[in-house]
mmCIF file of C-alpha atoms in Angstrom:
data_model
loop_
_atom_site.group_PDB
_atom_site.id
_atom_site.type_symbol
_atom_site.label_atom_id
_atom_site.label_comp_id
_atom_site.label_asym_id
_atom_site.label_seq_id
_atom_site.Cartn_x
_atom_site.Cartn_y
_atom_site.Cartn_z
ATOM 1 C CA MET A 1 -45.501 -53.980 6.506
ATOM 2 C CA ARG A 2 -43.619 -51.259 7.334
ATOM 3 C CA ILE A 3 -43.632 -47.924 5.480
ATOM 4 C CA SER A 4 -40.584 -45.441 5.816
ATOM 5 C CA ILE A 5 -41.388 -42.065 4.866
ATOM 6 C CA SER A 6 -38.060 -39.603 5.130
ATOM 7 C CA CYS A 7 -39.212 -35.376 4.906
ATOM 8 C CA LEU A 8 -36.619 -34.238 6.454
ATOM 9 C CA GLY A 9 -36.682 -30.708 4.994
ATOM 10 C CA ASP A 10 -40.510 -30.769 4.215
ATOM 11 C CA MET A 11 -42.324 -28.023 4.915
ATOM 12 C CA CYS A 12 -46.006 -28.703 6.056
ATOM 13 C CA PRO A 13 -48.372 -29.436 5.000
ATOM 14 C CA LEU A 14 -45.753 -32.184 2.752
ATOM 15 C CA PRO A 15 -45.287 -34.690 5.426
ATOM 16 C CA LEU A 16 -48.800 -34.871 5.824
ATOM 17 C CA LEU A 17 -49.694 -34.853 2.196
ATOM 18 C CA LYS A 18 -46.633 -38.104 2.268
ATOM 19 C CA VAL A 19 -48.254 -39.576 4.570
ATOM 20 C CA LEU A 20 -52.453 -39.140 3.924
ATOM 21 C CA GLU A 21 -50.919 -40.981 0.258
ATOM 22 C CA ARG A 22 -49.887 -44.121 1.772
ATOM 23 C CA LEU A 23 -52.854 -44.699 4.105
ATOM 24 C CA PRO A 24 -54.992 -46.577 2.463
ATOM 25 C CA ASP A 25 -51.878 -48.894 1.366
ATOM 26 C CA LEU A 26 -52.537 -49.986 5.413
ATOM 27 C CA GLU A 27 -54.379 -53.044 6.811
ATOM 28 C CA ILE A 28 -54.463 -54.035 10.469
ATOM 29 C CA GLY A 29 -51.310 -53.783 12.532
ATOM 30 C CA ASP A 30 -48.875 -52.078 8.941
ATOM 31 C CA GLU A 31 -47.448 -49.146 10.167
ATOM 32 C CA ILE A 32 -45.698 -45.845 8.822
ATOM 33 C CA VAL A 33 -42.272 -44.505 10.272
ATOM 34 C CA LEU A 34 -41.865 -41.462 9.027
ATOM 35 C CA LYS A 35 -39.262 -38.858 9.768
ATOM 36 C CA THR A 36 -39.453 -34.886 10.493
ATOM 37 C CA ASP A 37 -37.573 -32.123 11.350
ATOM 38 C CA HIS A 38 -40.980 -29.951 11.440
ATOM 39 C CA SER A 39 -42.602 -30.432 15.191
ATOM 40 C CA CYS A 40 -46.506 -28.928 13.496
ATOM 41 C CA THR A 41 -46.262 -32.098 11.957
ATOM 42 C CA TRP A 42 -46.784 -34.283 14.617
ATOM 43 C CA VAL A 43 -49.837 -31.880 16.071
ATOM 44 C CA SER A 44 -51.308 -31.600 12.200
ATOM 45 C CA LEU A 45 -51.192 -36.298 11.929
ATOM 46 C CA LYS A 46 -52.424 -35.936 15.311
ATOM 47 C CA ASN A 47 -55.933 -33.483 14.248
ATOM 48 C CA ARG A 48 -56.614 -34.944 10.559
ATOM 49 C CA LEU A 49 -56.076 -39.332 11.807
ATOM 50 C CA LYS A 50 -58.979 -40.917 13.744
ATOM 51 C CA PRO A 51 -57.179 -42.173 17.403
ATOM 52 C CA SER A 52 -59.780 -44.683 16.972
ATOM 53 C CA LYS A 53 -58.678 -46.441 13.693
ATOM 54 C CA TYR A 54 -54.852 -45.406 14.379
ATOM 55 C CA LYS A 55 -52.584 -45.100 17.103
ATOM 56 C CA LEU A 56 -49.595 -42.458 16.787
ATOM 57 C CA GLN A 57 -46.302 -42.665 18.470
ATOM 58 C CA LEU A 58 -43.472 -39.588 18.425
ATOM 59 C CA LYS A 59 -40.060 -39.981 19.218
ATOM 60 C CA GLU A 60 -36.856 -36.977 19.571
ATOM 61 C CA VAL A 61 -33.964 -39.636 17.756
ATOM 62 C CA ASP A 62 -32.178 -36.427 17.744
ATOM 63 C CA PHE A 63 -32.170 -32.959 18.489
ATOM 64 C CA GLY A 64 -34.700 -31.245 16.610
ATOM 65 C CA ILE A 65 -35.763 -34.435 14.501
ATOM 66 C CA TRP A 66 -39.049 -36.913 15.424
ATOM 67 C CA GLU A 67 -39.903 -39.865 14.249
ATOM 68 C CA ILE A 68 -43.549 -40.791 14.412
ATOM 69 C CA THR A 69 -45.125 -43.942 13.881
ATOM 70 C CA ILE A 70 -48.257 -44.216 12.532
ATOM 71 C CA THR A 71 -50.071 -47.451 13.299
ATOM 72 C CA ARG A 72 -53.282 -49.160 11.514
ATOM 73 C CA ILE A 73 -55.197 -50.473 14.413
ATOM 74 C CA ARG A 74 -59.350 -51.141 13.347
#
C-alpha cells in the first residue's frame, strides 16, 4: 500500500502529525509519501521515527519542495 500526503503550505508540526496519524495503517513494505515545502519536516521525522522500524528517504522534486518516503521495514 502507498499513502500519499500533501503538506504543501503546512507549517510544523502539522506534517509530522499527519504522518503519525497514518503510521498505524502501515504493514511491512507499505509506505507513506509525504510532499512538503518545509525542510524542518525531514528533521522532525528523523528524530521521531525509529530507524529499526522505518526507512526514510528524502528527494528534492522541485526547488524548495521535498518528497519524503517512509517505508515500514519491521
